[in-house]
């Protein structure tokens, strides 16, 4: 049995990119969609016995209609037109957080040869004598634990394959720091002939026969060194081939020191650095250190907008020069109390889908800045 395994296409992500394409979606959203379509093209060419998508097809619970239509067309191509039995599950991004909402994937249930697990419970599909244990992202970790306990291979099946979305336990490096991500015990994976994992965005092996396929496009700077694509697995004799697809190059420039420069000199320096890496088709991030009010005031009005046009995407982070005064003010003054009350407030609201630690850190940064 030969299986293609891909995951984490996060369709719909990239909505904050500053340029739009002809489709009306942002260029970044188009990138992410193109990665998914290229993976589907490759799978169709490989003609596997079964195709698995291990979760987070969509970036959100309720994607745009356009994005849903587009994904449906691809699943129709795979499963119905090309006759490749295809199994898809929900991940923490696209699984509904309340039972009555239902999953976006549910609208594809009429596609022939497509198997959907999106109901906060274990589903078992049998295809050509092989049992596929598919556990989507569950409403609570208690439900997920109870369903994991039911993942016991069928001795009478030709093979048993497990499909899960979450963090391999004891391996914090596979965490995406998302709220509500679920832990997956290795000892359960080890019972199966293959475990197809989703959630962690870089392709890697977790146990002998358990793999993350990774995402189909780079979604954060932490993925800039990683190849993107899909796994082709032969169950007997066991063999793995990773098929790489194109993805958007990402660059993290060396921090630029703004000290002793005027704003116009700083803008020129950033422009030169962008030219060196030929940034026109790349996602570029750069940190500028030691920035003062004076420097910010003397950056020519359109300079930053022009620089943004030179790259596919440009993220410049200005870091204020830290003075002793501003450092000691933080946490003590009126703002000090404000940041404490904001953190307390965060505990009272429903933050599902948000990374609370990051939110806290960002909020503190802004509260700190407004004080200075
Ligand atoms: Mn995920």
Coordinates of C-alpha atoms and ligand atoms in Angstrom, one line a residue:
X1 CA 0.0 0.0 0.0
X2 CA 1.3 3.4 -1.1
X3 CA 0.1 6.5 0.7
X4 CA 0.6 10.2 0.1
X5 CA 0.5 12.3 3.2
X6 CA 0.3 16.1 3.4
X7 CA -1.0 18.5 6.0
X8 CA -1.4 22.1 7.3
X9 CA -2.3 23.9 4.1
X10 CA -3.8 26.8 6.2
X11 CA -5.8 28.1 3.2
X12 CA -6.9 31.6 3.9
X13 CA -3.8 32.6 5.9
X14 CA -2.0 35.7 4.6
X15 CA -5.0 38.0 4.7
X16 CA -2.9 40.9 6.2
X17 CA -0.5 41.0 3.3
X18 CA -0.4 44.5 1.8
X19 CA -1.0 43.7 -1.9
X20 CA -3.9 42.0 -3.6
X21 CA -3.9 39.8 -6.8
X22 CA -6.5 39.6 -9.5
X23 CA -8.5 37.1 -7.5
X24 CA -9.1 39.8 -4.9
X25 CA -7.2 37.7 -2.3
X26 CA -3.9 39.0 -1.1
X27 CA -0.8 37.8 -3.0
X28 CA 0.2 35.9 0.1
X29 CA -3.1 34.1 0.3
X30 CA -2.6 33.2 -3.4
X31 CA 0.9 31.9 -2.5
X32 CA -0.5 29.6 0.1
X33 CA -3.3 28.4 -2.2
X34 CA -0.8 27.7 -4.9
X35 CA 1.3 25.5 -2.6
X36 CA -1.7 23.4 -1.8
X37 CA -2.7 23.1 -5.5
X38 CA 0.9 22.1 -6.4
X39 CA 0.8 19.4 -3.7
X40 CA -2.5 18.1 -5.1
X41 CA -1.0 18.1 -8.6
X42 CA 2.0 16.0 -7.4
X43 CA -0.2 13.6 -5.5
X44 CA -2.4 13.0 -8.6
X45 CA 0.8 12.4 -10.6
X46 CA 2.1 9.9 -8.0
X47 CA -1.2 7.9 -8.1
X48 CA -1.1 6.6 -4.5
X49 CA -3.6 4.0 -3.2
X50 CA -4.7 6.5 -0.6
X51 CA -4.2 10.2 0.1
X52 CA -4.2 11.7 3.6
X53 CA -4.5 15.4 4.7
X54 CA -3.6 15.4 8.4
X55 CA -5.5 18.6 9.5
X56 CA -5.6 22.4 9.2
X57 CA -6.8 22.5 5.6
X58 CA -8.1 25.9 6.5
X59 CA -6.5 28.6 8.6
X60 CA -9.8 29.5 10.3
X61 CA -13.0 27.7 11.4
X62 CA -15.1 29.8 8.9
X63 CA -13.0 30.4 5.7
X64 CA -14.1 32.8 2.9
X65 CA -16.6 31.2 0.5
X66 CA -14.0 31.6 -2.3
X67 CA -11.4 29.7 -0.3
X68 CA -13.9 26.9 0.5
X69 CA -14.9 26.6 -3.2
X70 CA -11.3 26.4 -4.2
X71 CA -10.5 23.7 -1.7
X72 CA -13.6 21.7 -2.7
X73 CA -12.5 21.8 -6.3
X74 CA -9.1 20.3 -5.4
X75 CA -10.6 17.5 -3.2
X76 CA -13.0 16.7 -6.0
X77 CA -10.1 16.4 -8.4
X78 CA -8.2 14.1 -6.0
X79 CA -11.0 11.8 -4.8
X80 CA -13.7 11.8 -7.4
X81 CA -12.1 12.7 -10.8
X82 CA -8.8 10.8 -10.2
X83 CA -10.2 8.0 -8.0
X84 CA -7.7 8.5 -5.2
X85 CA -9.4 7.6 -1.9
X86 CA -8.7 10.8 0.2
X87 CA -9.0 11.2 4.0
X88 CA -9.1 14.6 5.6
X89 CA -9.4 15.6 9.2
X90 CA -9.8 18.9 11.0
X91 CA -6.9 20.5 12.9
X92 CA -6.9 23.0 15.8
X93 CA -7.3 25.9 13.3
X94 CA -10.3 24.7 11.4
X95 CA -12.1 22.5 14.0
X96 CA -15.2 24.2 15.4
X97 CA -14.9 25.3 19.0
X98 CA -18.5 24.6 19.8
X99 CA -20.4 21.5 18.6
X100 CA -23.3 23.2 16.9
X101 CA -21.2 25.1 14.4
X102 CA -19.9 22.2 12.4
X103 CA -16.7 22.0 10.3
X104 CA -16.2 23.8 7.0
X105 CA -15.0 20.4 5.7
X106 CA -18.6 19.1 6.2
X107 CA -19.8 20.8 3.0
X108 CA -17.6 18.3 1.0
X109 CA -19.3 15.2 2.3
X110 CA -21.1 14.6 -1.0
X111 CA -17.8 14.2 -2.9
X112 CA -17.3 10.6 -3.8
X113 CA -14.3 8.7 -2.4
X114 CA -13.6 11.5 0.1
X115 CA -13.5 10.5 3.8
X116 CA -14.0 13.3 6.3
X117 CA -13.3 13.1 10.1
X118 CA -14.4 16.4 11.6
X119 CA -16.6 15.4 14.5
X120 CA -14.5 15.5 17.7
X121 CA -14.3 11.7 17.8
X122 CA -12.4 8.8 16.4
X123 CA -13.6 7.6 12.9
X124 CA -12.4 4.4 11.4
X125 CA -12.4 4.0 7.6
X126 CA -11.6 0.8 5.8
X127 CA -10.1 1.1 2.4
X128 CA -8.8 -2.0 0.5
X129 CA -8.5 -4.0 3.7
X130 CA -6.5 -1.3 5.5
X131 CA -7.9 0.4 8.6
X132 CA -7.4 4.2 9.0
X133 CA -7.9 5.4 12.5
X134 CA -8.6 9.1 12.1
X135 CA -8.8 11.4 15.1
X136 CA -9.5 15.1 14.3
X137 CA -8.9 17.9 16.8
X138 CA -11.4 17.4 19.6
X139 CA -13.5 19.9 21.5
X140 CA -11.7 19.1 24.8
X141 CA -8.5 17.3 25.8
X142 CA -10.7 14.9 27.9
X143 CA -12.6 13.8 24.8
X144 CA -9.4 13.5 22.9
X145 CA -7.8 11.3 25.6
X146 CA -10.9 9.0 25.7
X147 CA -10.8 8.7 21.9
X148 CA -7.0 8.1 21.8
X149 CA -7.6 5.2 24.1
X150 CA -9.7 3.6 21.4
X151 CA -6.9 3.6 18.9
X152 CA -6.2 -0.1 19.0
X153 CA -5.0 -1.7 15.7
X154 CA -7.2 -4.4 14.2
X155 CA -5.2 -7.6 14.0
X156 CA -7.3 -8.8 11.0
X157 CA -6.6 -5.7 8.9
X158 CA -3.9 -5.8 6.2
X159 CA -2.4 -2.6 7.8
X160 CA -3.4 -0.1 10.4
X161 CA -2.8 3.6 9.9
X162 CA -3.3 6.3 12.4
X163 CA -4.0 10.0 11.5
X164 CA -3.6 12.7 14.2
X165 CA -3.2 16.4 14.6
X166 CA -1.3 17.9 17.5
X167 CA 2.0 17.9 19.4
X168 CA 3.9 14.6 19.8
X169 CA 4.2 14.3 23.6
X170 CA 7.4 15.1 25.4
X171 CA 8.5 17.0 22.3
X172 CA 7.9 20.7 23.0
X173 CA 9.9 21.5 19.9
X174 CA 6.8 20.4 17.9
X175 CA 4.5 22.9 19.6
X176 CA 3.2 25.8 17.5
X177 CA 2.4 27.7 20.7
X178 CA -1.3 27.7 19.8
X179 CA -3.9 27.7 22.4
X180 CA -5.7 24.3 22.8
X181 CA -3.2 22.2 20.8
X182 CA -3.4 18.5 21.8
X183 CA -0.8 16.1 23.0
X184 CA -0.3 12.8 21.2
X185 CA 1.5 9.9 23.0
X186 CA 4.2 8.1 21.1
X187 CA 3.3 4.7 22.5
X188 CA 0.0 4.9 20.7
X189 CA 1.7 5.8 17.4
X190 CA 4.2 2.9 17.8
X191 CA 1.3 0.4 17.6
X192 CA 0.6 1.4 14.0
X193 CA 2.1 0.6 10.6
X194 CA 2.2 4.3 9.9
X195 CA 1.1 7.5 11.8
X196 CA 0.4 10.5 9.6
X197 CA 0.8 13.7 11.7
X198 CA -0.3 17.2 11.2
X199 CA 0.3 20.5 13.2
X200 CA 4.1 21.0 13.3
X201 CA 5.0 22.8 10.1
X202 CA 8.3 21.2 9.2
X203 CA 8.6 17.8 7.7
X204 CA 10.2 15.4 10.2
X205 CA 10.3 11.9 11.7
X206 CA 8.8 11.6 15.3
X207 CA 9.1 7.8 15.8
X208 CA 10.1 4.9 13.6
X209 CA 6.9 5.1 11.5
X210 CA 5.4 8.4 12.6
X211 CA 6.0 11.6 10.5
X212 CA 4.9 15.2 10.3
X213 CA 4.5 16.1 6.6
X214 CA 4.9 19.8 7.4
X215 CA 2.9 22.6 5.8
X216 CA 2.5 23.1 2.1
X217 CA 3.9 26.7 2.2
X218 CA 6.1 28.5 4.7
X219 CA 3.9 30.3 7.2
X220 CA 6.4 31.8 9.6
X221 CA 10.0 32.9 9.7
X222 CA 10.8 29.8 11.8
X223 CA 10.1 27.8 8.7
X224 CA 12.5 29.7 6.4
X225 CA 15.1 26.9 6.2
X226 CA 12.6 24.1 5.8
X227 CA 11.7 22.4 2.5
X228 CA 7.9 22.2 1.9
X229 CA 6.1 19.3 0.3
X230 CA 4.5 16.0 0.9
X231 CA 5.4 12.5 2.0
X232 CA 5.0 9.3 -0.1
X233 CA 5.1 6.3 2.0
X234 CA 5.3 2.6 1.0
X235 CA 4.1 0.4 3.9
X236 CA 5.9 -2.8 2.9
X237 CA 8.8 -2.8 2.7
X238 CA 8.6 0.5 4.7
X239 CA 10.0 3.4 2.7
X240 CA 9.6 7.2 2.9
X241 CA 10.1 9.7 0.1
X242 CA 9.7 13.4 0.7
X243 CA 8.6 15.3 -2.4
X244 CA 9.5 19.0 -2.3
X245 CA 7.3 21.7 -3.8
X246 CA 8.0 25.3 -4.5
X247 CA 7.6 27.8 -1.7
X248 CA 8.2 31.4 -1.1
X249 CA 11.7 32.3 0.0
X250 CA 12.1 33.9 3.4
X251 CA 15.0 36.0 4.6
X252 CA 15.8 37.3 8.1
X253 CA 18.4 40.1 7.7
X254 CA 21.1 40.8 10.2
X255 CA 19.8 43.5 12.7
X256 CA 20.6 47.1 11.5
X257 CA 22.1 49.5 14.0
X258 CA 20.4 52.9 13.8
X259 CA 22.6 54.6 16.3
X260 CA 24.2 57.8 15.1
X261 CA 22.2 57.9 11.8
X262 CA 19.5 60.2 10.5
X263 CA 16.2 58.7 9.3
X264 CA 17.1 59.3 5.6
X265 CA 20.4 57.5 6.1
X266 CA 18.7 54.6 7.8
X267 CA 16.2 54.3 5.0
X268 CA 19.0 54.2 2.5
X269 CA 20.8 51.6 4.5
X270 CA 17.7 49.4 4.6
X271 CA 17.3 49.9 0.8
X272 CA 20.9 48.7 0.2
X273 CA 20.4 45.6 2.4
X274 CA 17.2 44.7 0.5
X275 CA 19.0 45.0 -2.8
X276 CA 21.8 42.7 -1.6
X277 CA 19.3 39.8 -1.1
X278 CA 17.3 40.6 -4.2
X279 CA 14.2 40.9 -2.2
X280 CA 11.6 41.4 -5.0
X281 CA 10.2 37.9 -4.7
X282 CA 11.1 37.3 -1.0
X283 CA 9.5 37.7 2.4
X284 CA 12.0 39.8 4.4
X285 CA 12.2 40.5 8.1
X286 CA 14.6 43.0 9.6
X287 CA 15.1 44.4 13.1
X288 CA 16.4 48.0 13.5
X289 CA 18.0 48.6 16.8
X290 CA 18.7 51.8 18.8
X291 CA 16.0 53.9 17.2
X292 CA 15.1 57.3 18.7
X293 CA 12.2 59.7 18.2
X294 CA 14.6 61.9 16.2
X295 CA 15.5 59.1 13.8
X296 CA 11.8 58.2 13.2
X297 CA 11.0 61.9 12.6
X298 CA 13.7 62.2 9.9
X299 CA 12.7 59.2 7.8
X300 CA 11.4 60.7 4.5
X301 CA 7.5 60.4 4.5
X302 CA 7.2 57.8 1.6
X303 CA 10.5 56.0 2.3
X304 CA 9.0 53.0 4.1
X305 CA 6.2 52.6 1.7
X306 CA 8.7 52.6 -1.2
X307 CA 10.9 50.0 0.5
X308 CA 7.8 47.8 1.0
X309 CA 7.3 47.8 -2.8
X310 CA 10.8 46.5 -3.3
X311 CA 10.1 43.2 -1.6
X312 CA 7.4 40.7 -1.9
X313 CA 6.8 41.3 1.7
X314 CA 8.8 43.5 4.2
X315 CA 8.5 43.5 7.9
X316 CA 10.7 46.1 9.6
X317 CA 10.8 46.1 13.4
X318 CA 12.0 49.3 15.0
X319 CA 13.3 48.8 18.4
X320 CA 13.6 51.9 20.6
X321 CA 16.9 52.8 22.2
X322 CA 16.4 51.7 25.8
X323 CA 17.2 54.4 28.4
X324 CA 17.6 53.7 32.1
X325 CA 14.7 55.9 32.8
X326 CA 12.3 54.1 30.5
X327 CA 13.4 50.7 31.8
X328 CA 12.8 51.6 35.4
X329 CA 9.5 53.3 34.8
X330 CA 8.0 50.1 33.4
X331 CA 6.1 48.1 36.0
X332 CA 6.0 50.8 38.6
X333 CA 4.2 53.9 37.3
X334 CA 0.5 54.2 36.4
X335 CA 1.2 52.2 33.3
X336 CA 2.7 49.5 35.5
X337 CA -0.7 49.1 37.1
X338 CA -2.4 49.2 33.7
X339 CA -0.3 46.3 32.4
X340 CA -1.2 44.3 35.5
X341 CA -4.8 44.9 35.1
X342 CA -4.6 44.1 31.4
X343 CA -3.1 40.7 32.2
X344 CA -5.8 40.1 34.8
X345 CA -8.4 41.1 32.2
X346 CA -7.0 38.5 29.8
X347 CA -7.8 35.8 32.3
X348 CA -11.4 36.7 32.2
X349 CA -12.0 36.5 28.4
X350 CA -12.3 33.6 26.1
X351 CA -9.0 33.5 24.2
X352 CA -9.7 30.4 22.1
X353 CA -7.6 30.5 19.0
X354 CA -5.2 33.1 20.4
X355 CA -1.7 32.6 21.8
X356 CA -2.1 34.1 25.3
X357 CA 1.6 34.4 26.0
X358 CA 2.3 36.2 22.8
X359 CA -0.7 38.5 23.3
X360 CA 0.6 39.4 26.8
X361 CA 4.1 40.0 25.5
X362 CA 2.8 42.2 22.6
X363 CA 0.4 44.1 24.9
X364 CA 3.2 44.8 27.4
X365 CA 5.4 46.1 24.6
X366 CA 2.8 48.6 23.4
X367 CA 1.8 49.7 26.9
X368 CA 5.5 50.2 27.5
X369 CA 5.9 52.3 24.4
X370 CA 3.0 54.6 25.1
X371 CA 4.6 55.4 28.5
X372 CA 7.8 56.7 26.9
Ligands
LIG1 MN1 -2.4 22.9 13.7

